[in-house]
Short mmCIF file of N, CA and C and ligand atoms in Angstrom, two decimals:
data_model
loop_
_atom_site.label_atom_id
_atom_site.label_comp_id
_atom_site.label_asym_id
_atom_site.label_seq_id
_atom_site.Cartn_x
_atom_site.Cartn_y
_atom_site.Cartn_z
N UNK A 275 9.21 1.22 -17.76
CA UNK A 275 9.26 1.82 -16.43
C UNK A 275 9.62 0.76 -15.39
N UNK A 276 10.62 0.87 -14.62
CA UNK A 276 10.81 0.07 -13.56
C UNK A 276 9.99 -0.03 -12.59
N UNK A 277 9.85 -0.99 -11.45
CA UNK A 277 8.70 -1.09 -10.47
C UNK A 277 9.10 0.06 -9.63
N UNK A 278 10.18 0.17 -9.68
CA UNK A 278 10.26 1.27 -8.34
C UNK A 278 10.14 2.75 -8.56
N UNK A 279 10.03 2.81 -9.80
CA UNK A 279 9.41 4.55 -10.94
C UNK A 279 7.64 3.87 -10.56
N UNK A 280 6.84 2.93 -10.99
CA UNK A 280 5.69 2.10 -11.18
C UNK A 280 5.34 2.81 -9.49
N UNK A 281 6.12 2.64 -8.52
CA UNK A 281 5.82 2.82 -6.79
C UNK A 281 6.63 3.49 -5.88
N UNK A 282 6.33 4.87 -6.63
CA UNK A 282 7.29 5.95 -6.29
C UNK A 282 6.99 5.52 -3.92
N UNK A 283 8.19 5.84 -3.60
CA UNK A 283 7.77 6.24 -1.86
C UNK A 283 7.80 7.61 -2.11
N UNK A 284 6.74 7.96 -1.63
CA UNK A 284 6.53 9.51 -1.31
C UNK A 284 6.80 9.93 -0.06
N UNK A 285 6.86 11.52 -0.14
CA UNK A 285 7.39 12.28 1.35
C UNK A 285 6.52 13.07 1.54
N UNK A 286 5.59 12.95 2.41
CA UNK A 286 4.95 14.32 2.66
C UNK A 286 5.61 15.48 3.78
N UNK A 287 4.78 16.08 3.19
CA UNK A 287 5.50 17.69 4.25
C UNK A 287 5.14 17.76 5.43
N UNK A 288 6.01 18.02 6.65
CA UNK A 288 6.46 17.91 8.08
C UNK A 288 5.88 19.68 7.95
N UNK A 289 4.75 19.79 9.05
CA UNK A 289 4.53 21.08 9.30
C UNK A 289 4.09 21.12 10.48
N UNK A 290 5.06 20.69 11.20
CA UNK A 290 5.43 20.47 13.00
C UNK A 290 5.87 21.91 13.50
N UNK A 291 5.57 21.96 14.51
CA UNK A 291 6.42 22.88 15.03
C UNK A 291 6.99 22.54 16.60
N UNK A 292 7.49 23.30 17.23
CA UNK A 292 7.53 22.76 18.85
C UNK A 292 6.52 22.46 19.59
N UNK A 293 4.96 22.36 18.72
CA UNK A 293 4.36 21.64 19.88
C UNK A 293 4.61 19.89 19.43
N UNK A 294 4.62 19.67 18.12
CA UNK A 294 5.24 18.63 18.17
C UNK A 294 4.99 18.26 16.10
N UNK A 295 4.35 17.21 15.55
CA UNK A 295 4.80 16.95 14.46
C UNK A 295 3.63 16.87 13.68
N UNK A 296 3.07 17.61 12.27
CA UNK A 296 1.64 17.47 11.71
C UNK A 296 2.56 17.29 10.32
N UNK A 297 1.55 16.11 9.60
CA UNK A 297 1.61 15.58 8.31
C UNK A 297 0.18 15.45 7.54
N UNK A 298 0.54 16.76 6.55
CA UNK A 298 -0.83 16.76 5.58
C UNK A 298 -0.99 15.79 4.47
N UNK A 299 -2.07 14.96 4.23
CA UNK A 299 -2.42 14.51 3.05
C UNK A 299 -3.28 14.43 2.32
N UNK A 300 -2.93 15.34 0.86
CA UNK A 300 -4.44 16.04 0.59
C UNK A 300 -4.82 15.32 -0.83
N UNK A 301 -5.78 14.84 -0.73
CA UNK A 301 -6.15 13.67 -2.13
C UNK A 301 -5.38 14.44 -3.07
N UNK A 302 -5.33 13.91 -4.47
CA UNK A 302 -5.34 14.46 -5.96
C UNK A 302 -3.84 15.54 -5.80
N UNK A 303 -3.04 16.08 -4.37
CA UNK A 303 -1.92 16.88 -4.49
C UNK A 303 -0.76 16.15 -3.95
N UNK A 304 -0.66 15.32 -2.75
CA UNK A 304 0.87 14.76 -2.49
C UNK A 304 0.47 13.37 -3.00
N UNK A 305 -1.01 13.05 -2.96
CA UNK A 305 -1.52 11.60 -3.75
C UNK A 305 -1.83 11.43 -5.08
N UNK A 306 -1.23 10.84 -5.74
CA UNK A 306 -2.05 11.13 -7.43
C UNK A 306 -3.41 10.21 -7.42
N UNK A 307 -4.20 10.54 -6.72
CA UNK A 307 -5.73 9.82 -6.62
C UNK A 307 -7.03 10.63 -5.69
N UNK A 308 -8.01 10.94 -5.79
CA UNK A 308 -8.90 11.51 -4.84
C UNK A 308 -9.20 10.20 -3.68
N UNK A 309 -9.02 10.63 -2.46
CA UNK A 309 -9.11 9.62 -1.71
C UNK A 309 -10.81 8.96 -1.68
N UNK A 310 -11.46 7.92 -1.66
CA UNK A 310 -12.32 7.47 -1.37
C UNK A 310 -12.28 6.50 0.01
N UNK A 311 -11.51 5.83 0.46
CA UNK A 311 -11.68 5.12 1.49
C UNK A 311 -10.26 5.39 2.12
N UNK A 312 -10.42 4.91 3.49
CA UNK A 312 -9.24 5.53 4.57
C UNK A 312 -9.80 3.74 5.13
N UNK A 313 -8.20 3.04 5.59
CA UNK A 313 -8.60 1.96 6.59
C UNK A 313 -7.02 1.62 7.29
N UNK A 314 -6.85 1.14 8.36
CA UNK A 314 -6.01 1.01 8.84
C UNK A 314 -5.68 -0.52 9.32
N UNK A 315 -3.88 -0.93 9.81
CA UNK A 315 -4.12 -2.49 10.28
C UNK A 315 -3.00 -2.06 11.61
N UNK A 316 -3.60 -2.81 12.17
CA UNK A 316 -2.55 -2.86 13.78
C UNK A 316 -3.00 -3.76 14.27
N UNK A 317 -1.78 -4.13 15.22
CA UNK A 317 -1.72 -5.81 16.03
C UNK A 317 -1.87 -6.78 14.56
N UNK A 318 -1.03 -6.88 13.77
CA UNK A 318 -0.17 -7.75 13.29
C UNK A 318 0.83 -8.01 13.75
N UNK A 319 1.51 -9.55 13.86
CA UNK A 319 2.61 -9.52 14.38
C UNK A 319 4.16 -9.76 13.33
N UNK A 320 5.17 -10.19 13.91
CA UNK A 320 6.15 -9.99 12.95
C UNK A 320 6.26 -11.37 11.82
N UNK A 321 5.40 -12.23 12.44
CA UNK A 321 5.31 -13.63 11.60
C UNK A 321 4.17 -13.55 10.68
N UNK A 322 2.78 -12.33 10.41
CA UNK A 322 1.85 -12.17 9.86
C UNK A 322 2.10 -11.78 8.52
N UNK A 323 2.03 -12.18 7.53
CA UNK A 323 1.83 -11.37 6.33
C UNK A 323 -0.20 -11.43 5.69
N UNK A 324 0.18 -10.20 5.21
CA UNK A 324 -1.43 -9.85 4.64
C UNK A 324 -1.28 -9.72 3.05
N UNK A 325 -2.27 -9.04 2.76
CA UNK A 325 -2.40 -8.51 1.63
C UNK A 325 -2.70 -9.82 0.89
N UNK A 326 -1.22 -9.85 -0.47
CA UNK A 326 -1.16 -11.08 -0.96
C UNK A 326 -2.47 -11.32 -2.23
N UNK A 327 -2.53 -9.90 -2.75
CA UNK A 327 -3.75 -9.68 -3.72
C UNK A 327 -2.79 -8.47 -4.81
N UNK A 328 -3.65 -8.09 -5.52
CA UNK A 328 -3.73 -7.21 -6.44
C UNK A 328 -4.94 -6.87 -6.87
N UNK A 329 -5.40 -5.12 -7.49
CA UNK A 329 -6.69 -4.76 -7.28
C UNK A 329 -6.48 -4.45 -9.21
N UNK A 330 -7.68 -4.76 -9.38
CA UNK A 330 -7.56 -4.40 -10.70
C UNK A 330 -8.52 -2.82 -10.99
N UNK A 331 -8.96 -2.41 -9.69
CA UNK A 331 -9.18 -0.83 -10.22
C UNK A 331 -8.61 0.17 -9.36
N UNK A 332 -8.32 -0.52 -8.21
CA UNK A 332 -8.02 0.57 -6.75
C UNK A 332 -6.24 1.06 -6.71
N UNK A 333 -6.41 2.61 -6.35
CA UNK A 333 -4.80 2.24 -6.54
C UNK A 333 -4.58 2.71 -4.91
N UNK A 334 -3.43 2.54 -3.94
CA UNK A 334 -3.12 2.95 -2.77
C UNK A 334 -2.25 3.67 -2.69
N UNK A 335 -1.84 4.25 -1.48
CA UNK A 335 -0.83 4.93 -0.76
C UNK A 335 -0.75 4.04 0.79
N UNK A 336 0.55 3.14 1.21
CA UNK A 336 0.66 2.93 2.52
C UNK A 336 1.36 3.80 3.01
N UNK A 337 0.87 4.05 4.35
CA UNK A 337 2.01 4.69 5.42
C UNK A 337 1.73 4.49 6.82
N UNK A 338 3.12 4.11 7.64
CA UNK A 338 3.21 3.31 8.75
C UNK A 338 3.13 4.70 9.25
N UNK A 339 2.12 5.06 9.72
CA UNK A 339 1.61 6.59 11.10
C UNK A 339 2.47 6.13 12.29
N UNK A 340 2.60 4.66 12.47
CA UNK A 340 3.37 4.29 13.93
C UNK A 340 4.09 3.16 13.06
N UNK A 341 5.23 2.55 14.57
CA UNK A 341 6.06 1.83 14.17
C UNK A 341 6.85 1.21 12.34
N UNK A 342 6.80 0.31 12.06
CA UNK A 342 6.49 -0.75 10.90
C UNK A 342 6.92 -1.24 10.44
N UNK A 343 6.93 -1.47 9.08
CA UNK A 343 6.72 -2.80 8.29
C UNK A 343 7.23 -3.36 6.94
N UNK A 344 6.80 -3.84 6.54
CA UNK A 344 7.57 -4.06 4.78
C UNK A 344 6.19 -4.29 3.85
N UNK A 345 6.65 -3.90 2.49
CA UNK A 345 6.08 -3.94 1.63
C UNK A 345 6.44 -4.76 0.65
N UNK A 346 5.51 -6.39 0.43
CA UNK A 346 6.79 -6.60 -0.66
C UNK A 346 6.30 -6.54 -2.10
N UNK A 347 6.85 -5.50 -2.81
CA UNK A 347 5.51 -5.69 -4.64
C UNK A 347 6.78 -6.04 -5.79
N UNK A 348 5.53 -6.86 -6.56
CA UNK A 348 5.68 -7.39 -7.48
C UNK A 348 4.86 -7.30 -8.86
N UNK A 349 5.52 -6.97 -9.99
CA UNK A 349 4.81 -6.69 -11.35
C UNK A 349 4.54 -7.97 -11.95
N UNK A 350 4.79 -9.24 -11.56
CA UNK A 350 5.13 -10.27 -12.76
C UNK A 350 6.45 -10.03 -13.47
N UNK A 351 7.37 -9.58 -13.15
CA UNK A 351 8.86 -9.29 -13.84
C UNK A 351 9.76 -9.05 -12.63
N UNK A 352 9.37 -8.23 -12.07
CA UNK A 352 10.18 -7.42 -10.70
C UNK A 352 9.71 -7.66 -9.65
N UNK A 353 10.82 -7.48 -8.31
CA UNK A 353 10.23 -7.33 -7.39
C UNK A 353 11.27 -6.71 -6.54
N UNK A 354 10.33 -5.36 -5.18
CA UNK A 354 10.76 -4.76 -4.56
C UNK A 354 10.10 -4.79 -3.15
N UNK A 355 11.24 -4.89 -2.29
CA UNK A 355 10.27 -4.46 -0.72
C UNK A 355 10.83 -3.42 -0.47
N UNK A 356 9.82 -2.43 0.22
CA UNK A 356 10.01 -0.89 0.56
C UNK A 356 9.28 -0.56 2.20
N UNK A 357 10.42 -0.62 2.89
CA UNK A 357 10.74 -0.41 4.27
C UNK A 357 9.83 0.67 5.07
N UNK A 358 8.67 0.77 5.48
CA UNK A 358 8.04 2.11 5.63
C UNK A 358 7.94 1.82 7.03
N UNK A 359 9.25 3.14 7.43
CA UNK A 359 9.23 3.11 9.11
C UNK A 359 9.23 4.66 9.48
N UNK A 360 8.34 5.68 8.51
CA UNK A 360 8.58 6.93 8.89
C UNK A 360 7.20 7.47 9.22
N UNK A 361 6.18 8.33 9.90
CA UNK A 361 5.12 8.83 9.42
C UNK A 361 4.73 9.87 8.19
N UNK A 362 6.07 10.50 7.52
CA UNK A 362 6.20 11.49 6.52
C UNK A 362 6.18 10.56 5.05
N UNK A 363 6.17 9.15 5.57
CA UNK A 363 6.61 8.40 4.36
C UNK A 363 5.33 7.47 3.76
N UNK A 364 5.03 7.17 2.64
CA UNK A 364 4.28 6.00 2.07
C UNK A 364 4.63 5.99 0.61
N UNK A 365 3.80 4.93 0.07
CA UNK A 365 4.26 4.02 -1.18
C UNK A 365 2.96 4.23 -1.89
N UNK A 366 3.11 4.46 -3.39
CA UNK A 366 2.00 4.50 -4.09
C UNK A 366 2.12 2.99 -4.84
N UNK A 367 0.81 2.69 -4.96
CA UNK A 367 0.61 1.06 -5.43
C UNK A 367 -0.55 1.24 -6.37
N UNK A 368 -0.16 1.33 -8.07
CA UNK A 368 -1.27 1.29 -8.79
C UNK A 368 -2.29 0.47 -8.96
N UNK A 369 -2.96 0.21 -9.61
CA UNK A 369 -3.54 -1.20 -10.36
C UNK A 369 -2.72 -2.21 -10.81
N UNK A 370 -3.36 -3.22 -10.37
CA UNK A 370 -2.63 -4.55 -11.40
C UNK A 370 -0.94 -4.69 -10.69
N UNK A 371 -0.82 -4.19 -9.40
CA UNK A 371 0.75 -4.41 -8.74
C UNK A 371 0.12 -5.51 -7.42
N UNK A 372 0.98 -6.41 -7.83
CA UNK A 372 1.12 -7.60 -6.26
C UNK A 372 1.33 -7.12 -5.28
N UNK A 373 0.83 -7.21 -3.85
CA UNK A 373 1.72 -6.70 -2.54
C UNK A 373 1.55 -7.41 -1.42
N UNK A 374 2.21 -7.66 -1.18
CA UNK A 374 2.35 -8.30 0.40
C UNK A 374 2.73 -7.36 1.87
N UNK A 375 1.70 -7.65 2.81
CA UNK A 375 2.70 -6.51 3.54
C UNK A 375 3.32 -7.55 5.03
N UNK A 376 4.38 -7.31 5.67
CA UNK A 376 5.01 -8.24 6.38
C UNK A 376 5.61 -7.73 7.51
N UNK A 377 6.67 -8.31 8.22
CA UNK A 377 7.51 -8.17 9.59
C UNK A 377 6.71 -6.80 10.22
N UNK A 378 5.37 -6.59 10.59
CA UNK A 378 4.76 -5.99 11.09
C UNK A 378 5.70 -5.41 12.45
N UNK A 379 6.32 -4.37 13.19
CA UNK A 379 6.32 -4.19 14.47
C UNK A 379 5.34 -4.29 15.35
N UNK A 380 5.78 -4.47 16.38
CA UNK A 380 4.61 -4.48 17.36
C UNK A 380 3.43 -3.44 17.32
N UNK A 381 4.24 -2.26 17.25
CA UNK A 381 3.64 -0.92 17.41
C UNK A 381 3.30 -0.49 16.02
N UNK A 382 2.83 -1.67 15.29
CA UNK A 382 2.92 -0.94 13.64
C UNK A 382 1.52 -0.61 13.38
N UNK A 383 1.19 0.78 12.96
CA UNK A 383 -0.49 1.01 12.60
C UNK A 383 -0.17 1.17 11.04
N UNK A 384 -0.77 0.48 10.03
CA UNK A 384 -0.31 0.82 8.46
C UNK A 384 -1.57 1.24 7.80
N UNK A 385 -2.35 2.73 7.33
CA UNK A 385 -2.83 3.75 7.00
C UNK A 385 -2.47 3.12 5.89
N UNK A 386 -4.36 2.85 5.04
CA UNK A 386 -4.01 2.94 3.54
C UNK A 386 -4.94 3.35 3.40
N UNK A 387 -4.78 4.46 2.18
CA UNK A 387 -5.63 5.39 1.64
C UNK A 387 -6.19 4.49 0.33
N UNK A 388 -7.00 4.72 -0.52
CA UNK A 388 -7.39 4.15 -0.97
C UNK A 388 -8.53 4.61 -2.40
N UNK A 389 -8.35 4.39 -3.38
CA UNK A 389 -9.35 5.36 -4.64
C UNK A 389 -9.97 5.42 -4.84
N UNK A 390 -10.81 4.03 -4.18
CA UNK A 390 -12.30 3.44 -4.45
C UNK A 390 -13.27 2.89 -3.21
N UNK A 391 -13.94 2.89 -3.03
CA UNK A 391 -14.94 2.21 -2.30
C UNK A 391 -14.30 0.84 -2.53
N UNK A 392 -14.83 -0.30 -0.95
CA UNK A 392 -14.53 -1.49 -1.09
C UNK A 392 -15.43 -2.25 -1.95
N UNK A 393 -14.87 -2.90 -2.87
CA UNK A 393 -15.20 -4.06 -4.12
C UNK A 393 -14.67 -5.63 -3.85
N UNK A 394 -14.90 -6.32 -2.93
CA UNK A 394 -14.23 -7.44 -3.33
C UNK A 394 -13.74 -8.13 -4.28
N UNK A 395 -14.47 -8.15 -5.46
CA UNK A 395 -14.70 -8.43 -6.57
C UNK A 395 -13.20 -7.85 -7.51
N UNK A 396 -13.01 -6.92 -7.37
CA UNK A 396 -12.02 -6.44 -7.92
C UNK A 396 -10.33 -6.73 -7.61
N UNK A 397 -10.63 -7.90 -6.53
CA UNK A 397 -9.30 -8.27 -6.03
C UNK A 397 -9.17 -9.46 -6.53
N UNK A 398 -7.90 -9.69 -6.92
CA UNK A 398 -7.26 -10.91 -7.19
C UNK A 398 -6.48 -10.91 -6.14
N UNK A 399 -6.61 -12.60 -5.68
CA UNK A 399 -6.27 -13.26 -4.98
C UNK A 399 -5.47 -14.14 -4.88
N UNK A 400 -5.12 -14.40 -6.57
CA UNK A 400 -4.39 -16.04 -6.63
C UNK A 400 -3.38 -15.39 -7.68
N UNK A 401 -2.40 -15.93 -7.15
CA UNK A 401 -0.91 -15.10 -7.91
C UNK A 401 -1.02 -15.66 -9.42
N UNK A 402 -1.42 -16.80 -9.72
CA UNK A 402 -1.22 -17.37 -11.34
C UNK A 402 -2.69 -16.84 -11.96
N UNK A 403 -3.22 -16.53 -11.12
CA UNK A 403 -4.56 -15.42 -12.14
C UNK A 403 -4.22 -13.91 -12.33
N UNK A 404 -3.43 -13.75 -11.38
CA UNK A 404 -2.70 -12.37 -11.58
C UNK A 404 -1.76 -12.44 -12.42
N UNK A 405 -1.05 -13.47 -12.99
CA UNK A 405 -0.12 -13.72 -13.88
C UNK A 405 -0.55 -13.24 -14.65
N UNK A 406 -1.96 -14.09 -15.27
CA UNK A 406 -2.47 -14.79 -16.34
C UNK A 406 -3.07 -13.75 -17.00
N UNK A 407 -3.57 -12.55 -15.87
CA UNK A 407 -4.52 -11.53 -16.25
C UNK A 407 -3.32 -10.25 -16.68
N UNK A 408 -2.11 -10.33 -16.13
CA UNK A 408 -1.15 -9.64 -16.68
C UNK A 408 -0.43 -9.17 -17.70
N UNK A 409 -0.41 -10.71 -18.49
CA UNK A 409 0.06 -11.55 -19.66
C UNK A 409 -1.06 -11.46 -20.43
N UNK A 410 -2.24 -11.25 -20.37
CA UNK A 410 -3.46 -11.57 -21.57
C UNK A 410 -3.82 -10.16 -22.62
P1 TYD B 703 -8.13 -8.24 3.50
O1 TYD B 703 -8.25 -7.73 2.10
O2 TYD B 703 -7.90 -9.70 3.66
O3 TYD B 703 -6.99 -7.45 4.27
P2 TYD B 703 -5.43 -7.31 3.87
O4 TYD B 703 -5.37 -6.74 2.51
O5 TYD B 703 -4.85 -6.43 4.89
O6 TYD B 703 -4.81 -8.67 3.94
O7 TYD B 703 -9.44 -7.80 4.30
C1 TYD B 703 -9.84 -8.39 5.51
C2 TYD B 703 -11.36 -8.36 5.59
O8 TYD B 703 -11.86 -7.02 5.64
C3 TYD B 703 -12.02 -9.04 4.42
O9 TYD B 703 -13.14 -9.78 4.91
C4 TYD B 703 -12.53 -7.91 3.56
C5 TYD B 703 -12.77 -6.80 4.57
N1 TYD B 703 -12.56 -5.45 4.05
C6 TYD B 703 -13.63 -4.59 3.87
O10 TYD B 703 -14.80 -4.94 4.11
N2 TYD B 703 -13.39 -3.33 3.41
C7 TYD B 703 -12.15 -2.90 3.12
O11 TYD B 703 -11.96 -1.71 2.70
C8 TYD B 703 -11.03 -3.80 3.30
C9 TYD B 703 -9.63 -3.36 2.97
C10 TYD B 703 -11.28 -5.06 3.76
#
């Protein structure tokens, strides 16, 4: 499977009308996960990168609600950045995938849904343990 089959971008459904624009997201149906945690990042700037982990149980969905940003993931083989500048739009990020997120807009709020309760513990942090734990 390629990384970019691995982190499908999804579209959710636009059910706007003329008063103006609504986007549903309903765990377990446009997400393949029951949502457990909702958290958001804004006021990053365009020189900030985050993330820079991999979760070994949590899987995500990003989506830039305002302005945004880049995504950059990596399997240990591949790597893809995926441009999320729509509110209809986000990225699914399984287990065990690298990500960085970057060139923040000003106006960028980035919505990540999330499968699990927060675990620190479950994050890798250091890219050659993420290798290592990849490879084993
Ligand atoms: P961090 O993982 O560094 O954020 P990012 O992935 O965007 O780079 O998280 C920043 C801080 O917030 C860190 O101290 C852990 C804490 N945190 C929680 O307590 N709960 C959460 O759900 C998240 C995502 C972070």
């Amino acid at each position: 499977m390629t990384l970019r089959e691995k982190c499908p971008v999804l579209y959710f459904s636009d059910l706007g009308d003329e008063r103006g624009k609504l986007v549903v997201i309903e765990g377990g149906q446009a997400i393949p996960f029951e949502i457990k945690r909702v958290f958001y990042i804004y006021d990053s700037d365009s020189a900030v990168v985050r993330g820079q982990h991999a979760n070994r149980e949590s899987e995500f969905v990003l989506i830039n609600v305002a302005g945004k940003s880049k995504v950059r993931i990596k399997d240990g083989n591949e790597e893809i950045v995926v441009e999320l500048n729509k509110p209809m739009m986000g990225v699914y990020i399984p287990k065990m995938i690298w990500k960085d997120m970057c060139e923040f807009s000003k106006d960028s709020v980035l919505l990540v849904l999330a499968s699990t309760h927060y675990d620190g513990n479950e994050y890798i942090r250091d890219y050659y343990e993420y290798l290592k734990e990849i490879n084993s």
